[in-house]
Amino acid sequence: RASCRRSSSRKPVPPACSRRTSAREMASILMRRVSVSALVIGLGGASGMSFASAAVPKQESAFKQLSVKLKAIANLGRLSALAEWDQLVMMPDSESASDDRGDMLATLAAVIHERSTEAELGALIARAEAEALADERDLANVRLARRDFDMMTKIPAELAERKAKLASSAYASWAKARPANDFKSFSPMLAECFAVAAEVARYTRTDEAELYDVALNEFESGMTAARCEVLFAEVQAVLKPLIAKVLASPHQPSGAALSGSFGTEAQGALNTQIV
């Protein structure tokens, strides 16, 4: 989360929020806008379905039925990601707003956990595994569905909610401590994040693997701490001489571009050019 930085320029506040409101009221207004947008775009637009229509006729193949359920779960995840983005970019910097958003994300995490661990989903995965699927992408989707289902069923719902709420609180704490370079005030929250990550890893590991390897696998499948050490050593072997050469050069790079005020249009043009 520490890599996510708040935008240097906020978007214009919509008319509905132009009057003076409390942080709690502002968070409520923003979340209503986020929720409606996500339901229209994510659930109704992209998938063309609502949660009520997530079921498909029983004559459909197990894989097609599974795909419908997985898409609904994915859309819930997209809604959660949208709420997180709104916290990073638009939400007021206040403790009450952060607490409210943490509660919202925890509720979403509970719903996602419930839908990701329901018995009907597990039965569909088993039936899809038994089908003769010809497309490698379909086979891969079934394998990933099995992996995610087996992992999610090992995590208690309470822990999933607590993890989501903590992520919101931790970001708010980091955002407050970072400008002041105050690691001491953030360190208790960081320690709690590590503790929860270790708790999740203990629930989900299937052998005697290191807890860090289990946690890392969530973000980089198959990666291990030992492999990271090898990769970092290779990068370090190249970077250290290069950095030393740059520092010893009489032509030092300018740091002027790292500070100052830059218009949003110019920033947008630069981003477009880079991408």
CSV table of C-alpha atoms in Angstrom, one decimal:
chain,number,residue,atom,x,y,z
A,1,ARG,CA,0.0,0.0,0.0
A,2,ALA,CA,2.9,2.3,0.7
A,3,SER,CA,3.6,2.5,-3.1
A,4,CYS,CA,0.2,4.1,-3.7
A,5,ARG,CA,0.5,7.8,-3.5
A,6,ARG,CA,-2.3,10.3,-3.3
A,7,SER,CA,-2.6,12.4,-6.5
A,8,SER,CA,-1.0,15.8,-6.4
A,9,SER,CA,-4.2,17.5,-7.8
A,10,ARG,CA,-7.7,16.4,-6.7
A,11,LYS,CA,-10.5,16.4,-9.2
A,12,PRO,CA,-13.1,19.1,-8.9
A,13,VAL,CA,-15.7,18.4,-6.1
A,14,PRO,CA,-19.1,17.6,-7.6
A,15,PRO,CA,-21.9,20.0,-6.9
A,16,ALA,CA,-23.5,17.7,-4.4
A,17,CYS,CA,-20.4,17.9,-2.2
A,18,SER,CA,-19.8,21.7,-2.7
A,19,ARG,CA,-21.5,22.7,0.5
A,20,ARG,CA,-19.6,22.4,3.8
A,21,THR,CA,-20.1,18.9,5.2
A,22,SER,CA,-18.6,16.8,7.9
A,23,ALA,CA,-15.9,14.2,6.9
A,24,ARG,CA,-18.4,11.4,7.7
A,25,GLU,CA,-21.0,13.0,5.5
A,26,MET,CA,-18.5,13.5,2.7
A,27,ALA,CA,-17.4,9.8,2.9
A,28,SER,CA,-21.0,8.7,2.7
A,29,ILE,CA,-21.6,10.9,-0.4
A,30,LEU,CA,-18.5,9.7,-2.1
A,31,MET,CA,-19.2,6.0,-1.4
A,32,ARG,CA,-22.7,6.3,-2.7
A,33,ARG,CA,-21.3,7.7,-6.0
A,34,VAL,CA,-18.6,5.0,-6.1
A,35,SER,CA,-21.2,2.2,-5.4
A,36,VAL,CA,-23.7,3.3,-8.0
A,37,SER,CA,-21.0,3.8,-10.6
A,38,ALA,CA,-19.5,0.3,-9.9
A,39,LEU,CA,-22.9,-1.4,-10.0
A,40,VAL,CA,-23.8,0.2,-13.3
A,41,ILE,CA,-20.4,-0.2,-15.0
A,42,GLY,CA,-19.0,-3.3,-13.3
A,43,LEU,CA,-22.1,-5.4,-12.7
A,44,GLY,CA,-24.6,-4.2,-15.2
A,45,GLY,CA,-22.5,-2.9,-18.0
A,46,ALA,CA,-19.5,-5.2,-18.4
A,47,SER,CA,-21.1,-8.4,-17.4
A,48,GLY,CA,-24.7,-7.6,-18.5
A,49,MET,CA,-26.1,-9.1,-15.3
A,50,SER,CA,-26.9,-8.4,-11.7
A,51,PHE,CA,-26.4,-10.6,-8.7
A,52,ALA,CA,-30.0,-11.7,-8.9
A,53,SER,CA,-29.4,-13.0,-12.4
A,54,ALA,CA,-26.1,-14.7,-11.6
A,55,ALA,CA,-27.7,-18.1,-11.9
A,56,VAL,CA,-27.8,-19.8,-15.3
A,57,PRO,CA,-30.0,-22.5,-16.7
A,58,LYS,CA,-29.0,-25.9,-15.4
A,59,GLN,CA,-28.6,-27.3,-18.9
A,60,GLU,CA,-25.5,-25.1,-19.3
A,61,SER,CA,-22.2,-26.8,-18.8
A,62,ALA,CA,-20.6,-26.7,-15.4
A,63,PHE,CA,-17.8,-24.5,-16.8
A,64,LYS,CA,-20.3,-21.9,-18.1
A,65,GLN,CA,-22.2,-21.9,-14.8
A,66,LEU,CA,-18.8,-21.5,-13.0
A,67,SER,CA,-17.9,-18.6,-15.2
A,68,VAL,CA,-21.0,-16.7,-14.3
A,69,LYS,CA,-20.3,-17.1,-10.6
A,70,LEU,CA,-16.6,-16.2,-10.9
A,71,LYS,CA,-17.5,-13.1,-12.9
A,72,ALA,CA,-19.9,-11.9,-10.1
A,73,ILE,CA,-17.1,-12.5,-7.5
A,74,ALA,CA,-14.6,-10.6,-9.8
A,75,ASN,CA,-17.1,-7.7,-10.1
A,76,LEU,CA,-17.3,-7.5,-6.3
A,77,GLY,CA,-13.5,-7.3,-6.2
A,78,ARG,CA,-13.6,-4.5,-8.8
A,79,LEU,CA,-16.0,-2.6,-6.6
A,80,SER,CA,-13.6,-3.0,-3.6
A,81,ALA,CA,-10.7,-1.8,-5.8
A,82,LEU,CA,-12.8,1.2,-6.8
A,83,ALA,CA,-13.5,2.1,-3.2
A,84,GLU,CA,-9.8,1.8,-2.4
A,85,TRP,CA,-8.9,4.0,-5.4
A,86,ASP,CA,-11.4,6.6,-4.1
A,87,GLN,CA,-9.7,6.5,-0.7
A,88,LEU,CA,-6.3,7.2,-2.4
A,89,VAL,CA,-7.5,10.0,-4.6
A,90,MET,CA,-10.7,11.6,-3.6
A,91,MET,CA,-11.6,10.8,0.0
A,92,PRO,CA,-11.1,13.5,2.7
A,93,ASP,CA,-8.0,13.0,4.9
A,94,SER,CA,-9.7,12.4,8.2
A,95,GLU,CA,-9.9,9.7,10.7
A,96,SER,CA,-13.7,9.5,10.6
A,97,ALA,CA,-13.7,9.1,6.8
A,98,SER,CA,-11.0,6.4,7.0
A,99,ASP,CA,-12.9,4.5,9.6
A,100,ASP,CA,-16.1,4.6,7.5
A,101,ARG,CA,-14.2,3.4,4.4
A,102,GLY,CA,-12.6,0.6,6.4
A,103,ASP,CA,-16.0,-0.5,7.5
A,104,MET,CA,-17.3,-0.5,3.9
A,105,LEU,CA,-14.3,-2.5,2.7
A,106,ALA,CA,-14.6,-5.0,5.5
A,107,THR,CA,-18.3,-5.5,4.6
A,108,LEU,CA,-17.3,-6.0,0.9
A,109,ALA,CA,-14.6,-8.5,2.0
A,110,ALA,CA,-17.1,-10.4,4.0
A,111,VAL,CA,-19.5,-10.7,1.0
A,112,ILE,CA,-16.6,-11.7,-1.3
A,113,HIS,CA,-15.5,-14.3,1.2
A,114,GLU,CA,-19.0,-15.7,1.5
A,115,ARG,CA,-19.4,-16.0,-2.3
A,116,SER,CA,-15.9,-17.3,-2.8
A,117,THR,CA,-16.4,-20.2,-0.3
A,118,GLU,CA,-20.0,-21.3,-0.9
A,119,ALA,CA,-20.6,-25.0,-1.3
A,120,GLU,CA,-22.3,-24.5,-4.7
A,121,LEU,CA,-19.1,-22.9,-6.1
A,122,GLY,CA,-17.0,-25.8,-4.9
A,123,ALA,CA,-19.3,-28.3,-6.5
A,124,LEU,CA,-19.2,-26.4,-9.8
A,125,ILE,CA,-15.5,-26.3,-9.7
A,126,ALA,CA,-15.4,-30.1,-9.2
A,127,ARG,CA,-17.9,-30.6,-12.1
A,128,ALA,CA,-15.9,-28.3,-14.4
A,129,GLU,CA,-12.7,-30.2,-13.5
A,130,ALA,CA,-14.4,-33.4,-14.8
A,131,GLU,CA,-15.5,-31.8,-18.1
A,132,ALA,CA,-13.5,-32.3,-21.3
A,133,LEU,CA,-12.4,-28.7,-21.9
A,134,ALA,CA,-10.5,-28.2,-25.1
A,135,ASP,CA,-9.4,-24.5,-24.6
A,136,GLU,CA,-6.2,-24.1,-22.5
A,137,ARG,CA,-7.5,-20.8,-21.2
A,138,ASP,CA,-10.6,-22.5,-19.8
A,139,LEU,CA,-8.5,-25.2,-18.2
A,140,ALA,CA,-6.3,-22.5,-16.7
A,141,ASN,CA,-9.4,-20.7,-15.3
A,142,VAL,CA,-10.6,-23.9,-13.6
A,143,ARG,CA,-7.2,-24.5,-12.1
A,144,LEU,CA,-7.1,-21.0,-10.7
A,145,ALA,CA,-10.6,-21.3,-9.5
A,146,ARG,CA,-9.7,-24.4,-7.6
A,147,ARG,CA,-6.6,-22.7,-6.1
A,148,ASP,CA,-8.5,-19.7,-5.0
A,149,PHE,CA,-11.4,-21.7,-3.6
A,150,ASP,CA,-9.1,-24.0,-1.6
A,151,MET,CA,-7.2,-20.9,-0.2
A,152,MET,CA,-10.3,-18.9,0.6
A,153,THR,CA,-12.0,-21.8,2.4
A,154,LYS,CA,-9.1,-21.9,4.8
A,155,ILE,CA,-9.4,-18.3,5.8
A,156,PRO,CA,-12.0,-17.4,8.5
A,157,ALA,CA,-14.5,-14.8,7.4
A,158,GLU,CA,-13.6,-12.7,10.4
A,159,LEU,CA,-10.0,-12.6,9.4
A,160,ALA,CA,-10.9,-11.5,5.8
A,161,GLU,CA,-12.9,-8.6,7.2
A,162,ARG,CA,-10.2,-7.6,9.7
A,163,LYS,CA,-7.6,-7.7,7.0
A,164,ALA,CA,-9.6,-5.4,4.7
A,165,LYS,CA,-10.4,-2.9,7.5
A,166,LEU,CA,-6.7,-2.9,8.6
A,167,ALA,CA,-5.5,-2.1,5.1
A,168,SER,CA,-7.7,1.0,5.1
A,169,SER,CA,-6.5,2.2,8.5
A,170,ALA,CA,-2.9,1.4,7.6
A,171,TYR,CA,-3.0,3.6,4.5
A,172,ALA,CA,-4.5,6.5,6.4
A,173,SER,CA,-1.8,6.1,9.1
A,174,TRP,CA,1.0,5.9,6.5
A,175,ALA,CA,-0.4,9.0,4.5
A,176,LYS,CA,-0.3,11.0,7.8
A,177,ALA,CA,3.2,9.8,8.8
A,178,ARG,CA,5.0,10.0,5.5
A,179,PRO,CA,5.1,13.8,4.9
A,180,ALA,CA,6.6,14.2,8.4
A,181,ASN,CA,9.0,11.2,7.9
A,182,ASP,CA,7.6,9.9,11.2
A,183,PHE,CA,8.2,6.1,10.9
A,184,LYS,CA,7.8,5.8,14.7
A,185,SER,CA,4.1,6.7,14.7
A,186,PHE,CA,3.5,4.3,11.8
A,187,SER,CA,5.5,1.3,13.0
A,188,PRO,CA,2.8,-0.1,15.3
A,189,MET,CA,0.3,-0.2,12.4
A,190,LEU,CA,3.0,-1.8,10.2
A,191,ALA,CA,3.6,-4.4,12.8
A,192,GLU,CA,-0.1,-5.2,12.9
A,193,CYS,CA,-0.1,-5.6,9.1
A,194,PHE,CA,2.8,-8.1,9.3
A,195,ALA,CA,1.0,-10.0,12.1
A,196,VAL,CA,-2.3,-10.3,10.1
A,197,ALA,CA,-0.3,-11.3,6.9
A,198,ALA,CA,1.4,-14.0,8.9
A,199,GLU,CA,-2.0,-15.1,10.3
A,200,VAL,CA,-3.4,-15.5,6.8
A,201,ALA,CA,-0.3,-17.4,5.7
A,202,ARG,CA,-0.6,-19.8,8.6
A,203,TYR,CA,-4.1,-20.6,7.6
A,204,THR,CA,-3.3,-21.1,3.9
A,205,ARG,CA,0.0,-22.8,3.8
A,206,THR,CA,-0.2,-26.5,2.8
A,207,ASP,CA,3.3,-27.7,3.9
A,208,GLU,CA,6.2,-26.5,5.9
A,209,ALA,CA,6.9,-23.5,3.6
A,210,GLU,CA,8.1,-20.3,5.1
A,211,LEU,CA,5.3,-17.9,6.0
A,212,TYR,CA,6.9,-15.2,3.8
A,213,ASP,CA,6.9,-17.5,0.8
A,214,VAL,CA,3.2,-18.3,1.4
A,215,ALA,CA,2.4,-14.5,1.6
A,216,LEU,CA,4.5,-13.7,-1.4
A,217,ASN,CA,2.7,-16.3,-3.5
A,218,GLU,CA,-0.5,-14.3,-3.3
A,219,PHE,CA,1.1,-11.5,-5.4
A,220,GLU,CA,3.7,-13.5,-7.4
A,221,SER,CA,2.7,-17.1,-7.9
A,222,GLY,CA,5.5,-19.5,-7.5
A,223,MET,CA,8.0,-16.9,-6.2
A,224,THR,CA,10.0,-17.6,-3.0
A,225,ALA,CA,12.3,-15.5,-0.8
A,226,ALA,CA,15.3,-17.6,-1.9
A,227,ARG,CA,14.5,-16.8,-5.6
A,228,CYS,CA,14.2,-13.1,-4.7
A,229,GLU,CA,17.6,-13.2,-3.1
A,230,VAL,CA,19.1,-14.5,-6.3
A,231,LEU,CA,17.3,-12.0,-8.5
A,232,PHE,CA,18.2,-9.1,-6.3
A,233,ALA,CA,21.9,-10.2,-6.2
A,234,GLU,CA,21.9,-10.2,-10.0
A,235,VAL,CA,20.4,-6.7,-10.2
A,236,GLN,CA,22.7,-5.4,-7.5
A,237,ALA,CA,25.8,-6.7,-9.3
A,238,VAL,CA,24.8,-4.5,-12.3
A,239,LEU,CA,23.4,-1.5,-10.5
A,240,LYS,CA,26.2,-0.9,-7.9
A,241,PRO,CA,28.9,-0.2,-10.5
A,242,LEU,CA,26.5,1.9,-12.6
A,243,ILE,CA,25.6,4.1,-9.6
A,244,ALA,CA,29.2,4.5,-8.7
A,245,LYS,CA,30.0,5.5,-12.2
A,246,VAL,CA,27.2,8.1,-12.3
A,247,LEU,CA,28.2,9.5,-8.9
A,248,ALA,CA,31.9,9.8,-10.0
A,249,SER,CA,31.0,11.5,-13.3
A,250,PRO,CA,31.7,15.3,-13.6
A,251,HIS,CA,28.3,15.5,-15.4
A,252,GLN,CA,25.9,15.1,-12.6
A,253,PRO,CA,22.2,14.7,-13.4
A,254,SER,CA,19.9,17.5,-12.5
A,255,GLY,CA,17.3,17.1,-9.8
A,256,ALA,CA,15.3,20.1,-10.9
A,257,ALA,CA,12.5,18.0,-12.3
A,258,LEU,CA,11.9,16.4,-8.9
A,259,SER,CA,10.5,19.5,-7.3
A,260,GLY,CA,8.2,22.4,-8.3
A,261,SER,CA,4.7,22.9,-9.5
A,262,PHE,CA,3.5,21.3,-12.7
A,263,GLY,CA,0.2,21.7,-14.5
A,264,THR,CA,-2.1,18.7,-14.8
A,265,GLU,CA,-2.3,19.0,-18.5
A,266,ALA,CA,1.5,18.9,-18.9
A,267,GLN,CA,1.6,15.9,-16.5
A,268,GLY,CA,-1.1,14.2,-18.6
A,269,ALA,CA,0.7,14.8,-21.8
A,270,LEU,CA,3.9,13.4,-20.3
A,271,ASN,CA,2.1,10.3,-19.0
A,272,THR,CA,0.6,9.8,-22.4
A,273,GLN,CA,3.9,10.1,-24.1
A,274,ILE,CA,5.5,7.6,-21.7
A,275,VAL,CA,2.7,5.0,-22.0
